[in-house]
PDB file of C-alpha atoms in Angstrom:
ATOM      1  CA  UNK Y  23      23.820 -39.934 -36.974  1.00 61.00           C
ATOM      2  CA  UNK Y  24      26.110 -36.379 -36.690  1.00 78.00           C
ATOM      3  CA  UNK Y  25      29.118 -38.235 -38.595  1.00 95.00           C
ATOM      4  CA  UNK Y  26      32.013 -35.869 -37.879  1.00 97.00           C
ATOM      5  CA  UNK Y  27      31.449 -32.950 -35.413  1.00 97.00           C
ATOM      6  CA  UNK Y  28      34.023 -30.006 -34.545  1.00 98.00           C
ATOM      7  CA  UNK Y  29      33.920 -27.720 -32.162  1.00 97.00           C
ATOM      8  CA  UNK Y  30      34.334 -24.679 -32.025  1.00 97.00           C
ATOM      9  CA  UNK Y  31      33.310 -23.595 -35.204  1.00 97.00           C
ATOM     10  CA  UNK Y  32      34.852 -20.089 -34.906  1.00 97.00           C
ATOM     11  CA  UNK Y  33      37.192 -18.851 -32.672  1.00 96.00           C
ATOM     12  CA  UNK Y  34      39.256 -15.619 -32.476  1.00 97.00           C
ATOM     13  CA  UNK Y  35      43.224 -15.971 -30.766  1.00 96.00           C
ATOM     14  CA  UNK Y  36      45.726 -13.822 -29.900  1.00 97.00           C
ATOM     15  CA  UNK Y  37      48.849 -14.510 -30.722  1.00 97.00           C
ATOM     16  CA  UNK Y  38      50.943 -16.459 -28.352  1.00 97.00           C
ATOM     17  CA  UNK Y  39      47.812 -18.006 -27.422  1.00 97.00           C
ATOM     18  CA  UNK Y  40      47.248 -21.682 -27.181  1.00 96.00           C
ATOM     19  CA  UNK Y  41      43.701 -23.654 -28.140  1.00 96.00           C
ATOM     20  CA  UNK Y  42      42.760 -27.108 -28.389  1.00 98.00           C
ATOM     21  CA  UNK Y  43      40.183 -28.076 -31.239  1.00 98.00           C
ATOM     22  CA  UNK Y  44      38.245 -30.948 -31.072  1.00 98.00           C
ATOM     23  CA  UNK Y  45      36.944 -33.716 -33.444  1.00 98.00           C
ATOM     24  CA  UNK Y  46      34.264 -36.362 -32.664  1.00 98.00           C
ATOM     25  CA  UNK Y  47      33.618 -38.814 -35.571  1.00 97.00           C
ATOM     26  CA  UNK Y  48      30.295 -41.459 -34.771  1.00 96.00           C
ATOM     27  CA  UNK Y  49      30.798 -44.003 -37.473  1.00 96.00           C
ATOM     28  CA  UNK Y  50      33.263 -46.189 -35.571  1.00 95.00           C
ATOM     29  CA  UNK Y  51      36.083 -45.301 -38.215  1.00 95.00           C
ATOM     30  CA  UNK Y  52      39.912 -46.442 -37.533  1.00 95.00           C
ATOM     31  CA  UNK Y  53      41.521 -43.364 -39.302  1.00 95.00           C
ATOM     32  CA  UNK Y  54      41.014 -39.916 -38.489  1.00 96.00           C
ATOM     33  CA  UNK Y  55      42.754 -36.918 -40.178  1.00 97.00           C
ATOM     34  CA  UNK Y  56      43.427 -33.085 -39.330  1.00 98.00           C
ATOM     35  CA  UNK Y  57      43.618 -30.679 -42.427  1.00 98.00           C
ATOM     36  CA  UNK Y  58      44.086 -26.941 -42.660  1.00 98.00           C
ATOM     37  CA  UNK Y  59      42.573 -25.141 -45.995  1.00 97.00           C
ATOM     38  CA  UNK Y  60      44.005 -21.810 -47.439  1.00 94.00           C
ATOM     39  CA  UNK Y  61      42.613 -19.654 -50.275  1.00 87.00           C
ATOM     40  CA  UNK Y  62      44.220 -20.732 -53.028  1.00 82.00           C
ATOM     41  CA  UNK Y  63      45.945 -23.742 -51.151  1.00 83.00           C
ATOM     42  CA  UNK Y  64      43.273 -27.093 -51.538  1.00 88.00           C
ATOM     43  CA  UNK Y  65      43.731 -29.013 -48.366  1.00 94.00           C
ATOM     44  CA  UNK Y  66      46.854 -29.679 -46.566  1.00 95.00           C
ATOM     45  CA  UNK Y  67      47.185 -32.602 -44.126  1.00 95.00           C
ATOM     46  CA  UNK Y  68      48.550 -31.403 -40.495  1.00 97.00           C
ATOM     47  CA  UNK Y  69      48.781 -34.828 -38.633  1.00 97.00           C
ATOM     48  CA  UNK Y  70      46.714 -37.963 -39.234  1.00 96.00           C
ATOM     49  CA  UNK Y  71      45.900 -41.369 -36.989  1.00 96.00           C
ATOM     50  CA  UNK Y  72      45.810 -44.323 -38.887  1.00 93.00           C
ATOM     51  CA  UNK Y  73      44.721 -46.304 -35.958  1.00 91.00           C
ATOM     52  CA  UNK Y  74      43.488 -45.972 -31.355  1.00 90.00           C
ATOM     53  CA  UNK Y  75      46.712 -45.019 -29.853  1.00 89.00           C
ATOM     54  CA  UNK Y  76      48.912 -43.814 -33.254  1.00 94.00           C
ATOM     55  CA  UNK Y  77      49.672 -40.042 -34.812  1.00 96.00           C
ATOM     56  CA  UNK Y  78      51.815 -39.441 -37.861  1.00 95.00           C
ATOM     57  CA  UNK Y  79      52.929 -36.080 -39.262  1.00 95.00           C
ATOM     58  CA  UNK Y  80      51.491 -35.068 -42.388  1.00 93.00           C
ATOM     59  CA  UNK Y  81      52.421 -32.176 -44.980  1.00 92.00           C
ATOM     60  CA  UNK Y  82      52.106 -29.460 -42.752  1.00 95.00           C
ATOM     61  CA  UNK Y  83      52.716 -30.525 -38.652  1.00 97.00           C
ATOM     62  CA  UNK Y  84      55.034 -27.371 -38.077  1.00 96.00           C
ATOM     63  CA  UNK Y  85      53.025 -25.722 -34.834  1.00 96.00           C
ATOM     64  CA  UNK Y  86      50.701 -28.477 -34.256  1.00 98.00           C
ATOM     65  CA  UNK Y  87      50.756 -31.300 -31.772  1.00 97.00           C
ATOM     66  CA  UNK Y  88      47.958 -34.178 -31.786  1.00 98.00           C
ATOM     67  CA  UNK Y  89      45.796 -36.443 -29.484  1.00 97.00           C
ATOM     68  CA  UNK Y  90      43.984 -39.597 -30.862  1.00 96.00           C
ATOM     69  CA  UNK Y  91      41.877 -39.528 -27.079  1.00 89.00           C
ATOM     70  CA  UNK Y  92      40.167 -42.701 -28.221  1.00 95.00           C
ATOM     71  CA  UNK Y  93      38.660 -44.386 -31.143  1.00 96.00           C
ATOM     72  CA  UNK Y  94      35.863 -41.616 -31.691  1.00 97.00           C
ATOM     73  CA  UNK Y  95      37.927 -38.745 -30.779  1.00 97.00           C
ATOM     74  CA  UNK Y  96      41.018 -36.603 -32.217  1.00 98.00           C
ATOM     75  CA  UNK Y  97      42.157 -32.985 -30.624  1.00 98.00           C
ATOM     76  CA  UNK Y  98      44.327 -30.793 -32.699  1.00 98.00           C
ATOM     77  CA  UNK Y  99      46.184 -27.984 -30.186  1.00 98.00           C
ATOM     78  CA  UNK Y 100      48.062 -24.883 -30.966  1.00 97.00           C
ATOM     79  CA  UNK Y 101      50.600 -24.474 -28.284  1.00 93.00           C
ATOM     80  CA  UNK Y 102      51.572 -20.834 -29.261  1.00 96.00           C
ATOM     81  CA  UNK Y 103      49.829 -19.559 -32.034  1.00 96.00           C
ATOM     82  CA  UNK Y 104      50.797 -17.577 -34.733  1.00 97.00           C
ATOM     83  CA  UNK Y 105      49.271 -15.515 -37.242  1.00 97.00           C
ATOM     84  CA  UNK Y 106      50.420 -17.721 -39.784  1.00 96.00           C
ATOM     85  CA  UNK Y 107      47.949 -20.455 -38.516  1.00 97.00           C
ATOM     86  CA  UNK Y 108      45.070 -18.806 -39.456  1.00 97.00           C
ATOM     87  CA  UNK Y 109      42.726 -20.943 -41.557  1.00 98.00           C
ATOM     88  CA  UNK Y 110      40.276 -22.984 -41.787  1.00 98.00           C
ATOM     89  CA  UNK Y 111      40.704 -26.769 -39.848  1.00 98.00           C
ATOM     90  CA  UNK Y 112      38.831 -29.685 -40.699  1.00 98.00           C
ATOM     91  CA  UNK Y 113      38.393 -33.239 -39.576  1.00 98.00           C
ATOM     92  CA  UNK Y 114      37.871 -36.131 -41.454  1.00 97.00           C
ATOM     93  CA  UNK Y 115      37.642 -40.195 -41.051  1.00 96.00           C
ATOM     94  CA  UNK Y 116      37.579 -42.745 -42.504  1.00 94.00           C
ATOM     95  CA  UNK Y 117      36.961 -46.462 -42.259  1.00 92.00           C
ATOM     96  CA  UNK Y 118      40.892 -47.759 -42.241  1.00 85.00           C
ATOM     97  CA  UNK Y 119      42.774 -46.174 -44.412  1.00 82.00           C
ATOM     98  CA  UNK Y 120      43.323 -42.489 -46.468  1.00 75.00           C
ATOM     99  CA  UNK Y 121      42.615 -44.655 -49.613  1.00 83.00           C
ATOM    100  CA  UNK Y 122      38.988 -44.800 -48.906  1.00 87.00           C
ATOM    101  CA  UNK Y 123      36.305 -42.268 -48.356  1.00 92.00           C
ATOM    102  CA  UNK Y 124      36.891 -39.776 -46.199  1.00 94.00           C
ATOM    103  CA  UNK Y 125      34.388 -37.710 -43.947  1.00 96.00           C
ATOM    104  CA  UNK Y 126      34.614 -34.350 -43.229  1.00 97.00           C
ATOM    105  CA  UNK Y 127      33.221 -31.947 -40.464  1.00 97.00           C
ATOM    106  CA  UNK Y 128      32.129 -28.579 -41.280  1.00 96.00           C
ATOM    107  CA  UNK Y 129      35.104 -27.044 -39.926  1.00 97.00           C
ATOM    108  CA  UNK Y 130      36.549 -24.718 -37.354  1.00 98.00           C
ATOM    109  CA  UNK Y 131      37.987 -21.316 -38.504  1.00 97.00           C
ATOM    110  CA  UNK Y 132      40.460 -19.950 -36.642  1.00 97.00           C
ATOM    111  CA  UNK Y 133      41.915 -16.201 -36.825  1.00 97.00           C
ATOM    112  CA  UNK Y 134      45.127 -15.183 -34.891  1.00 97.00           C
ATOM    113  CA  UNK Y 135      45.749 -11.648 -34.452  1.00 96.00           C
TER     114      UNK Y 135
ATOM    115  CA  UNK K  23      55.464 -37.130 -52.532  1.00 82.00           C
ATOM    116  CA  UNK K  24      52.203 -37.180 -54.985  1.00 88.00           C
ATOM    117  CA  UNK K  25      51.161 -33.983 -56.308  1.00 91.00           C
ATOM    118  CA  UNK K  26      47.703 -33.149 -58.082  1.00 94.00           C
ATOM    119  CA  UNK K  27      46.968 -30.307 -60.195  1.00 94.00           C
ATOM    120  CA  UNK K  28      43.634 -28.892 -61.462  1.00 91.00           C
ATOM    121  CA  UNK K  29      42.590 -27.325 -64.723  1.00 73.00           C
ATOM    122  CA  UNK K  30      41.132 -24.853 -64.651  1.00 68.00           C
ATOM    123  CA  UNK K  31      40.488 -23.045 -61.531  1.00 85.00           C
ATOM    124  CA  UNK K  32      37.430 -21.294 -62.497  1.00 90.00           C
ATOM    125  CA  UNK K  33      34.979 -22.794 -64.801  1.00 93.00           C
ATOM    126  CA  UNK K  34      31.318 -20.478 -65.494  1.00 95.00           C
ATOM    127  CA  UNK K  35      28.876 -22.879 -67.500  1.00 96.00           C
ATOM    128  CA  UNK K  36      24.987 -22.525 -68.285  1.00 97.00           C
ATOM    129  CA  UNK K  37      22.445 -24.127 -67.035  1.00 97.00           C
ATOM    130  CA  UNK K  38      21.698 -27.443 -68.934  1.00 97.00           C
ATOM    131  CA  UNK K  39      25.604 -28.069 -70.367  1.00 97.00           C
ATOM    132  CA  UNK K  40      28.341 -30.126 -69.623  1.00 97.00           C
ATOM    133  CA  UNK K  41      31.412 -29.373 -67.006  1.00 95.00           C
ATOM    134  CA  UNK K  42      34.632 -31.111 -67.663  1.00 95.00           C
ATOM    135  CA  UNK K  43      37.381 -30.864 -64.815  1.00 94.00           C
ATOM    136  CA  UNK K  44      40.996 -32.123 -65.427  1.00 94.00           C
ATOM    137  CA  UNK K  45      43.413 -33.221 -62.901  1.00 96.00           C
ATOM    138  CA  UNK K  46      46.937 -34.667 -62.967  1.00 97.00           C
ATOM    139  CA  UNK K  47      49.150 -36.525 -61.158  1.00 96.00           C
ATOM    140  CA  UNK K  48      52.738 -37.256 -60.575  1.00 95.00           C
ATOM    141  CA  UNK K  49      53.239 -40.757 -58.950  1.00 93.00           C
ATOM    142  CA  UNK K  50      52.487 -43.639 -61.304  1.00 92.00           C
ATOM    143  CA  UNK K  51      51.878 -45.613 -58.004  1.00 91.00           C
ATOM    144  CA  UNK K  52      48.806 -43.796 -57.105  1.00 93.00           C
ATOM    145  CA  UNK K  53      45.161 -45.803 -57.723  1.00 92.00           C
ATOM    146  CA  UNK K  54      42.592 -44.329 -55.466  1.00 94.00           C
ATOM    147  CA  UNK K  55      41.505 -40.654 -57.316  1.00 96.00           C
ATOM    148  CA  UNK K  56      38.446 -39.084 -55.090  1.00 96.00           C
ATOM    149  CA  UNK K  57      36.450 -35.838 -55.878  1.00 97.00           C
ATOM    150  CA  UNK K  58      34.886 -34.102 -53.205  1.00 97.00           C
ATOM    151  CA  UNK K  59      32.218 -30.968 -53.494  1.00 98.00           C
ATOM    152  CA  UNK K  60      32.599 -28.139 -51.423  1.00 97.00           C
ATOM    153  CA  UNK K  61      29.612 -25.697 -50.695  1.00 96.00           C
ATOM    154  CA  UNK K  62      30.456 -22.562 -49.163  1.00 93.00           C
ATOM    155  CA  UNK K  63      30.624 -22.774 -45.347  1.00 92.00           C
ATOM    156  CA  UNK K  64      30.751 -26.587 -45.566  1.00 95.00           C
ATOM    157  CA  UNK K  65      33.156 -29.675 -45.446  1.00 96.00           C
ATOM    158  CA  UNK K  66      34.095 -31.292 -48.567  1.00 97.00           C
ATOM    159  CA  UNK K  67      32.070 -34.062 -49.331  1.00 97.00           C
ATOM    160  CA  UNK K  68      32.614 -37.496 -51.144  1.00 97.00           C
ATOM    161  CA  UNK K  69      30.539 -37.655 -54.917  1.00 97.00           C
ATOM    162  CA  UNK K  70      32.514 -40.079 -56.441  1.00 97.00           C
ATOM    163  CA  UNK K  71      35.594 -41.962 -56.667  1.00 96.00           C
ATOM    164  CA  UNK K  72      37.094 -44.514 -58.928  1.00 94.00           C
ATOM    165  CA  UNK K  73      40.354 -46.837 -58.718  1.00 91.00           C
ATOM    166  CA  UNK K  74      43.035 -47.582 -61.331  1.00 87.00           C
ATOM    167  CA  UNK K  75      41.506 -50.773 -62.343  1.00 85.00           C
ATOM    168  CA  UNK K  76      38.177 -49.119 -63.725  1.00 84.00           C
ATOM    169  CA  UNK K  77      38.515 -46.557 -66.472  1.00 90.00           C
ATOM    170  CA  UNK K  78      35.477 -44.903 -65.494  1.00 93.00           C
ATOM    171  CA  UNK K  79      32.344 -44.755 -63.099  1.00 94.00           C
ATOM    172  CA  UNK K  80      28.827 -42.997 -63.691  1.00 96.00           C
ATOM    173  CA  UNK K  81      26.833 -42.109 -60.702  1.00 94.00           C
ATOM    174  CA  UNK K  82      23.614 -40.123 -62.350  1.00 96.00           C
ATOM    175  CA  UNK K  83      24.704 -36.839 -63.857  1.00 97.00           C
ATOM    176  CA  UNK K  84      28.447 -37.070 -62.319  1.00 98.00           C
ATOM    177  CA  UNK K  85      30.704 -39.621 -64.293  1.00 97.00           C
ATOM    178  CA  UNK K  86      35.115 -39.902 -63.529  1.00 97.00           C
ATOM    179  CA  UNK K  87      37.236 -41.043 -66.271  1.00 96.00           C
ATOM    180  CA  UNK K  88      40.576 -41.956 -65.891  1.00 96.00           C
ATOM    181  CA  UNK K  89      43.541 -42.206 -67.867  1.00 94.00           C
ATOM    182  CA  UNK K  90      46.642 -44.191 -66.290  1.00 93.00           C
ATOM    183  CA  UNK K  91      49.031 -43.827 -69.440  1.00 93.00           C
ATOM    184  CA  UNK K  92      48.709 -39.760 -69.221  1.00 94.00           C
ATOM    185  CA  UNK K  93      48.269 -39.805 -65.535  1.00 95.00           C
ATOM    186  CA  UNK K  94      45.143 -37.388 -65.475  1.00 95.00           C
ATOM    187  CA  UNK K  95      41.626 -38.170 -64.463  1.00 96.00           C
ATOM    188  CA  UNK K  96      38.298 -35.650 -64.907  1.00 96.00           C
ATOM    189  CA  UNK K  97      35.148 -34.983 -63.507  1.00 97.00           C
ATOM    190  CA  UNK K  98      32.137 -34.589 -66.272  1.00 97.00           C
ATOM    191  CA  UNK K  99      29.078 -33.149 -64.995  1.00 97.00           C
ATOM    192  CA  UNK K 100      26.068 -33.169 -67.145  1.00 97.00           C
ATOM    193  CA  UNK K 101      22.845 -31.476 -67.541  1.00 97.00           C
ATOM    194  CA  UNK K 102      23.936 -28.753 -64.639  1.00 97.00           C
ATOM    195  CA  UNK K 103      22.022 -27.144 -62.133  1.00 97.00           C
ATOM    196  CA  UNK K 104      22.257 -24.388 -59.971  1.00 96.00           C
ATOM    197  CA  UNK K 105      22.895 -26.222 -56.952  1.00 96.00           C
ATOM    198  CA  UNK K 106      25.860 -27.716 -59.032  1.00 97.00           C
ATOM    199  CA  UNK K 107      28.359 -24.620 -58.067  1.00 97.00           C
ATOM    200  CA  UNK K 108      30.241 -25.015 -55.112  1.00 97.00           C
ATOM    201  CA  UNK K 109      34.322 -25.877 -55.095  1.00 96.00           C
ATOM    202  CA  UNK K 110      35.508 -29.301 -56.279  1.00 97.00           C
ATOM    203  CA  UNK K 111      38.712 -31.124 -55.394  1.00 96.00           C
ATOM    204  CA  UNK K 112      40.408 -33.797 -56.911  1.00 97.00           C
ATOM    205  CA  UNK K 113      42.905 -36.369 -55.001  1.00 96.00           C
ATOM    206  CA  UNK K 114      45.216 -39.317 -55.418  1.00 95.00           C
ATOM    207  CA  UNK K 115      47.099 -41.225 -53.248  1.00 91.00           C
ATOM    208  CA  UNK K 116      48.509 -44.549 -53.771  1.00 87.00           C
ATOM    209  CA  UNK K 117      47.084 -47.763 -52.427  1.00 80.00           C
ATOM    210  CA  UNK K 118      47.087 -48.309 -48.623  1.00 79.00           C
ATOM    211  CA  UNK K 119      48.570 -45.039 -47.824  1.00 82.00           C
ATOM    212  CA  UNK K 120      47.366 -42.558 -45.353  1.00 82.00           C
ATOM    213  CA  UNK K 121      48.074 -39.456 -47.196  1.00 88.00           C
ATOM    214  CA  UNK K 122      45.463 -38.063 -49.345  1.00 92.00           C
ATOM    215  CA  UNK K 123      46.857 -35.238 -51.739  1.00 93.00           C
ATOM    216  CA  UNK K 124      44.598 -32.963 -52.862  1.00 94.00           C
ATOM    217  CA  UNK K 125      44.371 -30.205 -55.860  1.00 94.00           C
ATOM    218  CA  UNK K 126      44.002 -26.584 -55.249  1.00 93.00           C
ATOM    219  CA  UNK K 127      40.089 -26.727 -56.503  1.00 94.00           C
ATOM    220  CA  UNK K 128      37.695 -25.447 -58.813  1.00 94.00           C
ATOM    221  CA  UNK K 129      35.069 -23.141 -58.514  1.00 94.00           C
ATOM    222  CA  UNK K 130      32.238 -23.926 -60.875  1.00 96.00           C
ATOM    223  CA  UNK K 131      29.378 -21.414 -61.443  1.00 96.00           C
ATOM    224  CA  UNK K 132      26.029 -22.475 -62.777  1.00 97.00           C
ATOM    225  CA  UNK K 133      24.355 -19.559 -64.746  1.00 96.00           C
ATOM    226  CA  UNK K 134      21.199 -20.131 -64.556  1.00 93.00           C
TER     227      UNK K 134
END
């Protein structure tokens, strides 16, 4: 039982670039959330879906566009990425909603030149 | 929107004592308050959570106590051990919502 996966878990961009990163969660969870995490920041929420077939913006979307592919998967893609964006992404679920327990991946970091 | 602060940001205790950490909130509307541990390289993960109709929750050494009136809720560690540091967050967000808000974090060290 993996619970949340990511992949990759490092990757290196140039900017302008564009990536896709990907999010796999295995306990059959409704919600799944995409955060970025800054020194000094705590976790910011980039886009969340609450439910199959929904996205929402969160605190920080700016950059960002989202794919809930199906129940057990969510992509996060940078269309042209900036230097700005570099950070540290994770994934979470949980069972319904973002007032219950959330799971997190390990995380993907990201550096944009 | 809610916001959560921690207090402090750095907290160095010895092996065997207690670690308090403090957060606040701002919206009286909030009732789910989560704390996650973060070891380095790692995902935060759920220890403990309580909602605003308990005052507090124990789970072995790690206890949350809450205090609507003030809006602030803390994590107490006890008897620490080494593999106690990492990075904790706090969180709040109000019933049924989607948006978790977290705090900036605490490092606690463990001197052994």
């Amino acid at each position: 039982n993996a619970g949340v996966t990511q992949t990759p878990k490092f990757q290196v961009l140039k900017t302008g670039q564009s990536m896709t990163l990907q999010c796999a969660q295995d306990m059959n969870h409704n919600s799944m959330y995409w955060y970025r995490q800054d020194p000094g920041m705590g976790l910011r929420l980039i886009y969340y879906s609450a439910s199959e077939g929904t996205t929402d913006k969160g605190e920080v979307p700016n950059g960002y566009n989202v794919s809930r592919l199906n129940k057990r998967e969510f992509s996060l893609r940078l269309e042209s990425a900036a230097p700005s964006q570099t950070s540290v992404y994770f994934c979470a679920s949980s069972e319904r909603r973002g007032d219950q327990p959330q799971h997190f991946g390990d995380g993907t970091r990201l550096s944009i030149l | 929107g809610e916001n959560v602060e921690q207090h402090p940001s750095t907290l160095s205790v010895q092996e065997g004592d207690s670690a308090v950490i403090k957060c606040t909130y701002s919206d009286s509307a909030s009732n789910y308050f989560p704390w996650y541990k973060q070891e380095l390289g790692k995902g935060p993960q759920l220890i403990i959570d309580i909602r605003s109709n308990v005052g507090e929750k124990k789970d072995q050494r790690i206890a949350v106590t809450l205090n609507k009136t003030a809006k602030h809720f803390s994590l107490h560690i006890t008897e620490t051990q080494p593999e106690d540091s990492a990075v904790y967050f706090c969180a709040a967000t109000p019933y049924g919502n989607n948006r978790l808000a977290f705090g900036k974090g605490n490092q606690v060290v463990v001197i052994p």
